[in-house]
Amino acid sequence: MITPLLAAGWADLARDTATANPFHEHWFLAPSLAQFDPDGKILLATLVEYGRLVALMPLWRDTDYSGHYLPHLANWIHPNCFCGEPLVARGHSRAFWQQLLAWCDRNQRASLFLHLACLPTDGMAFGTLRDLCADSGRSFAPVKLFERAALRRGVSPDEHLSRTLEKKRRKELARKRRRLEEIGKLEFARSTQVDGIGDWIDGFLELERSGWKGDRGSSLASAPQTEALFRESLFGAAAEGRLERLSLQLDGKPIAMLCNFIAPPFSFGFKTAFDEAYRKYSPGTLLQVENLALLHRADIELSDSCAVPGNPMIEQIWSDRREMAMVSIGIGGTLRRAIGALLTGIELRREEARR
């Protein structure tokens, strides 16, 4: 149960993290637990120092490891949670991981190792764990590495676009924008406010549901749990000043929409949708061009697209990359750690063979 006291400490922690992660802030993780963990099986691993919450990470006992039955402890994420970095206050990362690993050693039960998914390799957790495991002789295996599109601050939006897209492609996008302007009144809107967010959410859900995701049953509105999470998290993010929402409208009707979670010095592209009736005009790409305004923000050093690696639309505009890792760590006594290291070593070799 999340008490008001925990919620207050949680909000304070989010403002003092070593590596920001909005997906573990209270306004996102609490509704995630409510929707996807009704039986309360997920644990919250926390570190409290002199009454102050200084670390928090959702933890659970899993049995499915790359399609194989292998009991293990793991950080908990779901398909709409795009970063597994724990919330840890500055200066407390090593203490948190020491305490958590010690707890895992004592409470492993049938678990053979600790598995952490979706850790950014530029984050505090990855570096601290790598060094801590090296110092203690505990196995640390990045069993999978992948990169997703990102933007790093450094140049203006116009300069970035000229570096990223060939002149022919830039002229093509400009032509498509003019064609839309000939069809009707084309407007771009950006907001960070709570006002009007309910209507914006309704419009986004309808836009996404009307496309291929709706046809396949994978849109947010296709399941009550994902729709509720989307609604609650966007209202919560806006209330905390963590939300930026953009839309491209034709005659007052949205034809492309996206929302970013803002957690300085990072931003995260949470969701995007476009009207497939206007596909030939590339409304989603035109909106991403407007989204390059993130490069103007002095408080944002890196924007993480949260996109699937290889996404053709975003990767042609977002030319930088952010590396993410899936890491397995030995826990328990000597024998258990040896077995865990053997199993994760096999998985690591399989992953290397797939590259």
Coordinates of C-alpha atoms in Angstrom, one line a residue:
M1 CA 0.0 0.0 0.0
I2 CA 1.3 3.4 -0.9
T3 CA 0.8 5.7 2.0
P4 CA 0.6 9.5 1.9
L5 CA 3.9 9.7 3.7
L6 CA 5.6 7.4 1.2
A7 CA 4.1 9.4 -1.7
A8 CA 5.4 12.7 -0.3
G9 CA 8.9 11.2 0.2
W10 CA 8.7 9.7 -3.3
A11 CA 8.0 13.1 -4.8
D12 CA 11.0 14.6 -3.0
L13 CA 13.2 11.8 -4.1
A14 CA 12.2 12.4 -7.8
R15 CA 13.6 15.9 -7.5
D16 CA 17.0 14.8 -6.3
T17 CA 17.8 11.7 -8.4
A18 CA 21.3 10.8 -9.6
T19 CA 19.8 9.7 -12.9
A20 CA 16.2 10.9 -13.7
N21 CA 13.6 8.3 -14.7
P22 CA 10.0 9.6 -14.9
F23 CA 8.7 6.0 -15.3
H24 CA 9.5 5.3 -11.7
E25 CA 8.1 8.5 -10.3
H26 CA 5.0 8.3 -8.2
W27 CA 2.6 9.7 -10.8
F28 CA 3.6 6.9 -13.3
L29 CA 4.5 3.9 -11.2
A30 CA 1.6 4.1 -8.7
P31 CA -1.1 3.9 -11.5
S32 CA 1.1 1.2 -13.2
L33 CA 1.0 -0.9 -10.0
A34 CA -2.8 -0.3 -9.6
Q35 CA -3.5 -1.4 -13.2
F36 CA -1.0 -4.3 -13.7
D37 CA -0.4 -5.6 -10.1
P38 CA -3.9 -5.8 -8.5
D39 CA -2.7 -8.7 -6.3
G40 CA 0.2 -6.7 -4.9
K41 CA 3.0 -9.1 -5.9
I42 CA 5.4 -6.4 -6.8
L43 CA 7.8 -5.3 -4.0
L44 CA 9.1 -1.8 -3.6
A45 CA 12.8 -1.9 -2.8
T46 CA 13.5 1.2 -0.8
L47 CA 16.4 2.7 1.2
V48 CA 15.5 5.1 4.0
E49 CA 18.2 7.2 5.7
Y50 CA 17.3 9.1 8.9
G51 CA 13.7 9.1 7.9
R52 CA 14.3 10.3 4.3
L53 CA 13.5 8.1 1.3
V54 CA 16.7 8.0 -0.8
A55 CA 16.1 5.1 -3.2
L56 CA 13.2 3.2 -4.7
M57 CA 12.9 0.5 -7.3
P58 CA 10.0 -2.0 -8.1
L59 CA 11.2 -5.6 -7.7
W60 CA 9.6 -9.0 -8.3
R61 CA 10.2 -12.7 -8.5
D62 CA 10.0 -13.8 -12.1
T63 CA 10.4 -17.2 -13.8
D64 CA 10.5 -16.4 -17.5
Y65 CA 14.0 -15.6 -18.7
S66 CA 14.3 -15.3 -22.5
G67 CA 11.5 -17.9 -22.9
H68 CA 13.1 -20.3 -20.5
Y69 CA 11.9 -21.3 -17.0
L70 CA 14.6 -19.8 -14.8
P71 CA 13.5 -18.3 -11.4
H72 CA 15.2 -15.0 -10.7
L73 CA 14.7 -11.6 -9.1
A74 CA 14.2 -8.7 -11.4
N75 CA 13.3 -5.0 -11.6
W76 CA 9.7 -4.7 -12.6
I77 CA 8.8 -2.9 -15.9
H78 CA 5.9 -3.3 -18.2
P79 CA 5.5 -2.7 -22.0
N80 CA 4.7 1.0 -21.6
C81 CA 7.6 1.6 -19.1
F82 CA 10.7 2.5 -21.1
C83 CA 13.4 2.8 -18.5
G84 CA 14.3 0.6 -15.6
E85 CA 16.7 3.0 -13.8
P86 CA 15.8 3.1 -10.1
L87 CA 15.2 6.4 -8.4
V88 CA 18.3 7.0 -6.2
A89 CA 19.2 10.3 -4.5
R90 CA 22.6 11.8 -5.4
G91 CA 25.4 10.3 -3.3
H92 CA 23.4 7.2 -2.3
S93 CA 23.8 4.8 -5.3
R94 CA 26.5 2.6 -3.9
A95 CA 24.8 2.3 -0.5
F96 CA 21.5 1.4 -2.2
W97 CA 23.0 -1.4 -4.4
Q98 CA 25.0 -2.8 -1.5
Q99 CA 21.9 -3.1 0.6
L100 CA 19.8 -4.5 -2.2
L101 CA 22.3 -7.1 -3.2
A102 CA 22.7 -8.1 0.4
W103 CA 18.9 -8.5 0.7
C104 CA 18.9 -10.6 -2.5
D105 CA 21.6 -12.8 -1.1
R106 CA 19.5 -13.4 2.0
N107 CA 16.1 -13.7 0.3
Q108 CA 16.8 -15.4 -3.0
R109 CA 14.6 -18.4 -2.4
A110 CA 14.7 -20.3 -5.7
S111 CA 16.1 -17.3 -7.6
L112 CA 19.3 -17.9 -9.5
F113 CA 20.3 -14.3 -10.2
L114 CA 19.2 -10.7 -10.3
H115 CA 18.1 -9.4 -13.7
L116 CA 17.8 -5.7 -14.4
A117 CA 16.1 -4.7 -17.7
C118 CA 16.3 -1.4 -19.6
L119 CA 19.1 0.2 -17.8
P120 CA 20.8 3.2 -19.6
T121 CA 24.5 2.5 -19.7
D122 CA 25.0 6.3 -19.2
G123 CA 23.0 6.1 -15.9
M124 CA 24.3 5.9 -12.3
A125 CA 22.9 2.4 -11.7
F126 CA 24.9 0.7 -14.5
G127 CA 28.2 2.3 -13.6
T128 CA 27.8 1.8 -9.9
L129 CA 26.8 -1.9 -10.2
R130 CA 29.7 -2.6 -12.6
D131 CA 32.2 -1.2 -10.2
L132 CA 30.6 -2.7 -7.1
C133 CA 30.5 -6.2 -8.6
A134 CA 34.1 -5.9 -9.8
D135 CA 35.2 -4.9 -6.3
S136 CA 33.3 -7.7 -4.6
G137 CA 34.0 -10.5 -7.1
R138 CA 30.3 -10.7 -7.9
S139 CA 29.4 -11.5 -11.6
F140 CA 28.0 -8.7 -13.7
A141 CA 26.9 -9.6 -17.2
P142 CA 25.3 -7.2 -19.7
V143 CA 23.5 -10.0 -21.5
K144 CA 21.9 -7.6 -24.1
L145 CA 22.8 -4.2 -25.3
F146 CA 20.7 -2.1 -27.7
E147 CA 20.5 1.5 -28.9
R148 CA 17.5 3.7 -29.5
A149 CA 17.3 7.1 -31.2
A150 CA 18.1 10.1 -29.1
L151 CA 18.9 13.8 -29.4
R152 CA 21.8 15.4 -27.6
R153 CA 21.9 19.2 -27.0
G154 CA 24.6 21.1 -29.0
V155 CA 23.2 22.6 -32.2
S156 CA 20.0 24.5 -33.1
P157 CA 17.0 22.6 -34.6
D158 CA 17.7 24.0 -38.1
E159 CA 21.3 23.0 -38.0
H160 CA 20.5 19.6 -36.6
L161 CA 17.9 19.0 -39.4
S162 CA 20.4 20.1 -42.1
R163 CA 23.0 17.7 -40.7
T164 CA 20.5 14.8 -40.4
L165 CA 18.4 15.0 -43.6
E166 CA 19.6 15.4 -47.1
K167 CA 18.5 18.6 -48.9
K168 CA 16.2 16.6 -51.1
R169 CA 14.4 15.1 -48.1
R170 CA 14.1 18.5 -46.4
K171 CA 12.6 20.0 -49.6
E172 CA 10.1 17.1 -49.7
L173 CA 8.9 17.7 -46.2
A174 CA 8.5 21.4 -46.9
R175 CA 6.5 20.5 -50.0
K176 CA 4.2 18.1 -48.0
R177 CA 3.6 20.9 -45.4
R178 CA 2.6 23.3 -48.2
R179 CA 0.2 20.7 -49.5
L180 CA -1.5 20.4 -46.2
E181 CA -1.7 24.1 -45.9
E182 CA -3.5 24.1 -49.3
I183 CA -6.0 21.6 -48.0
G184 CA -7.0 23.5 -44.9
K185 CA -5.8 25.6 -41.9
L186 CA -2.7 23.9 -40.6
E187 CA -1.8 24.7 -37.0
F188 CA 0.8 23.5 -34.5
A189 CA 0.1 23.5 -30.8
R190 CA 2.4 22.9 -27.8
S191 CA 1.4 22.9 -24.1
T192 CA 2.8 22.0 -20.7
Q193 CA -0.4 23.0 -18.8
V194 CA -3.1 20.9 -17.2
D195 CA -5.8 23.0 -18.9
G196 CA -7.5 21.1 -21.7
I197 CA -5.6 17.9 -21.1
G198 CA -8.7 15.8 -20.8
D199 CA -9.8 16.7 -24.3
W200 CA -6.3 16.2 -25.6
I201 CA -6.1 12.7 -24.1
D202 CA -9.5 11.8 -25.7
G203 CA -8.2 13.1 -29.1
F204 CA -5.0 11.1 -28.8
L205 CA -6.7 7.9 -27.9
E206 CA -9.2 8.2 -30.7
L207 CA -6.4 9.0 -33.2
E208 CA -4.3 6.0 -32.1
R209 CA -7.3 3.7 -32.1
S210 CA -8.3 4.7 -35.6
G211 CA -5.0 3.4 -37.1
W212 CA -3.2 0.1 -37.4
K213 CA -2.8 -0.2 -33.6
G214 CA -6.5 -0.2 -33.2
D215 CA -6.9 -2.7 -35.9
R216 CA -4.4 -5.0 -34.2
G217 CA -5.8 -4.5 -30.7
S218 CA -2.6 -2.9 -29.5
S219 CA -3.7 0.7 -29.1
L220 CA -3.8 2.2 -25.6
A221 CA -7.6 2.3 -25.7
S222 CA -7.8 -1.5 -26.7
A223 CA -7.4 -2.4 -23.0
P224 CA -8.9 -0.6 -20.0
Q225 CA -5.7 -1.0 -18.0
T226 CA -3.5 0.8 -20.6
E227 CA -6.1 3.5 -21.2
A228 CA -6.4 4.2 -17.5
L229 CA -2.6 4.3 -17.1
F230 CA -2.3 6.8 -20.0
R231 CA -5.0 9.0 -18.6
E232 CA -3.7 9.0 -15.0
S233 CA 0.0 9.3 -15.9
L234 CA -0.6 12.3 -18.2
F235 CA -2.7 14.1 -15.6
G236 CA -0.1 13.3 -13.0
A237 CA 2.8 14.4 -15.2
A238 CA 1.1 17.7 -16.0
A239 CA 0.4 18.4 -12.4
E240 CA 4.2 17.9 -11.6
G241 CA 5.3 20.0 -14.6
R242 CA 6.7 16.8 -16.3
L243 CA 4.5 16.8 -19.4
E244 CA 4.9 18.4 -22.8
R245 CA 2.2 17.7 -25.4
L246 CA 2.3 18.6 -29.1
S247 CA -0.3 18.4 -31.9
L248 CA -0.5 19.2 -35.6
Q249 CA -4.0 20.2 -36.5
L250 CA -5.8 20.5 -39.8
D251 CA -8.9 22.6 -39.7
G252 CA -9.0 22.1 -35.9
K253 CA -8.7 18.3 -36.1
P254 CA -5.5 16.6 -34.9
I255 CA -3.6 14.7 -37.6
A256 CA -0.5 14.0 -35.5
M257 CA 0.0 14.1 -31.7
L258 CA 2.8 13.3 -29.3
C259 CA 3.7 13.7 -25.6
N260 CA 7.0 13.9 -23.9
F261 CA 7.9 13.3 -20.2
I262 CA 10.3 16.1 -19.1
A263 CA 12.7 15.1 -16.3
P264 CA 15.7 17.4 -16.5
P265 CA 18.4 16.8 -17.7
F266 CA 16.4 14.3 -19.8
S267 CA 13.2 14.1 -21.8
F268 CA 11.4 11.0 -22.9
G269 CA 9.2 10.5 -25.9
F270 CA 6.3 8.6 -24.4
K271 CA 3.6 8.2 -27.1
T272 CA 2.9 9.4 -30.6
A273 CA 0.1 8.9 -33.1
F274 CA -0.9 10.2 -36.5
D275 CA -3.9 10.1 -38.8
E276 CA -3.2 7.4 -41.4
A277 CA -5.6 9.1 -43.9
Y278 CA -2.9 11.7 -44.3
R279 CA 0.0 9.3 -44.4
K280 CA 1.3 10.6 -47.8
Y281 CA 1.9 14.0 -46.1
S282 CA 4.0 12.5 -43.3
P283 CA 2.3 14.3 -40.5
G284 CA 4.2 12.3 -37.8
T285 CA 7.5 13.4 -39.3
L286 CA 6.4 17.0 -39.6
L287 CA 5.5 16.9 -35.9
Q288 CA 8.8 15.5 -35.0
V289 CA 10.5 18.4 -36.9
E290 CA 8.6 20.7 -34.5
N291 CA 9.7 18.5 -31.6
L292 CA 13.3 19.4 -32.4
A293 CA 12.6 22.5 -30.3
L294 CA 13.8 20.3 -27.4
L295 CA 17.3 21.3 -28.6
H296 CA 16.5 24.9 -27.5
R297 CA 15.9 23.9 -23.9
A298 CA 18.8 24.7 -21.7
D299 CA 17.6 22.2 -19.0
I300 CA 17.5 19.2 -21.4
E301 CA 20.9 17.5 -22.3
L302 CA 19.5 14.4 -23.8
S303 CA 16.1 13.4 -25.3
D304 CA 15.4 9.7 -25.3
S305 CA 12.9 8.7 -28.1
C306 CA 11.9 5.5 -26.3
A307 CA 11.4 4.1 -29.8
V308 CA 12.0 0.6 -30.8
P309 CA 15.5 0.2 -32.4
G310 CA 15.3 0.5 -36.1
N311 CA 12.2 2.7 -36.2
P312 CA 12.7 4.3 -39.7
M313 CA 10.8 7.5 -39.0
I314 CA 12.4 8.6 -35.8
E315 CA 15.9 7.4 -36.6
Q316 CA 16.1 9.5 -39.8
I317 CA 15.6 12.7 -37.7
W318 CA 17.1 11.7 -34.3
S319 CA 20.6 10.9 -35.3
D320 CA 22.1 10.3 -31.8
R321 CA 21.7 7.1 -29.9
R322 CA 21.3 6.1 -26.2
E323 CA 22.6 2.7 -25.2
M324 CA 20.4 0.5 -23.0
A325 CA 21.3 -2.7 -21.3
M326 CA 19.8 -5.9 -19.8
V327 CA 22.1 -7.0 -16.9
S328 CA 22.3 -10.2 -14.9
I329 CA 24.1 -10.2 -11.5
G330 CA 25.1 -13.1 -9.3
I331 CA 23.3 -13.4 -5.9
G332 CA 23.3 -15.9 -3.0
G333 CA 26.1 -18.1 -1.9
T334 CA 29.1 -19.3 -3.8
L335 CA 27.4 -22.2 -5.6
R336 CA 24.3 -20.2 -6.5
R337 CA 26.4 -17.4 -7.9
A338 CA 28.4 -19.9 -10.0
I339 CA 25.2 -21.4 -11.4
G340 CA 23.8 -18.0 -12.2
A341 CA 27.0 -16.9 -13.8
L342 CA 27.0 -20.0 -16.0
L343 CA 23.4 -19.5 -17.1
T344 CA 23.9 -15.8 -17.9
G345 CA 27.1 -16.6 -19.7
I346 CA 25.2 -18.9 -22.0
E347 CA 22.7 -16.2 -22.7
L348 CA 25.5 -13.7 -23.3
R349 CA 27.1 -16.0 -25.9
R350 CA 23.7 -16.5 -27.6
E351 CA 23.2 -12.8 -27.8
E352 CA 26.7 -12.3 -29.3
A353 CA 25.9 -15.0 -31.9
R354 CA 22.7 -13.1 -32.9
R355 CA 24.6 -9.8 -33.5

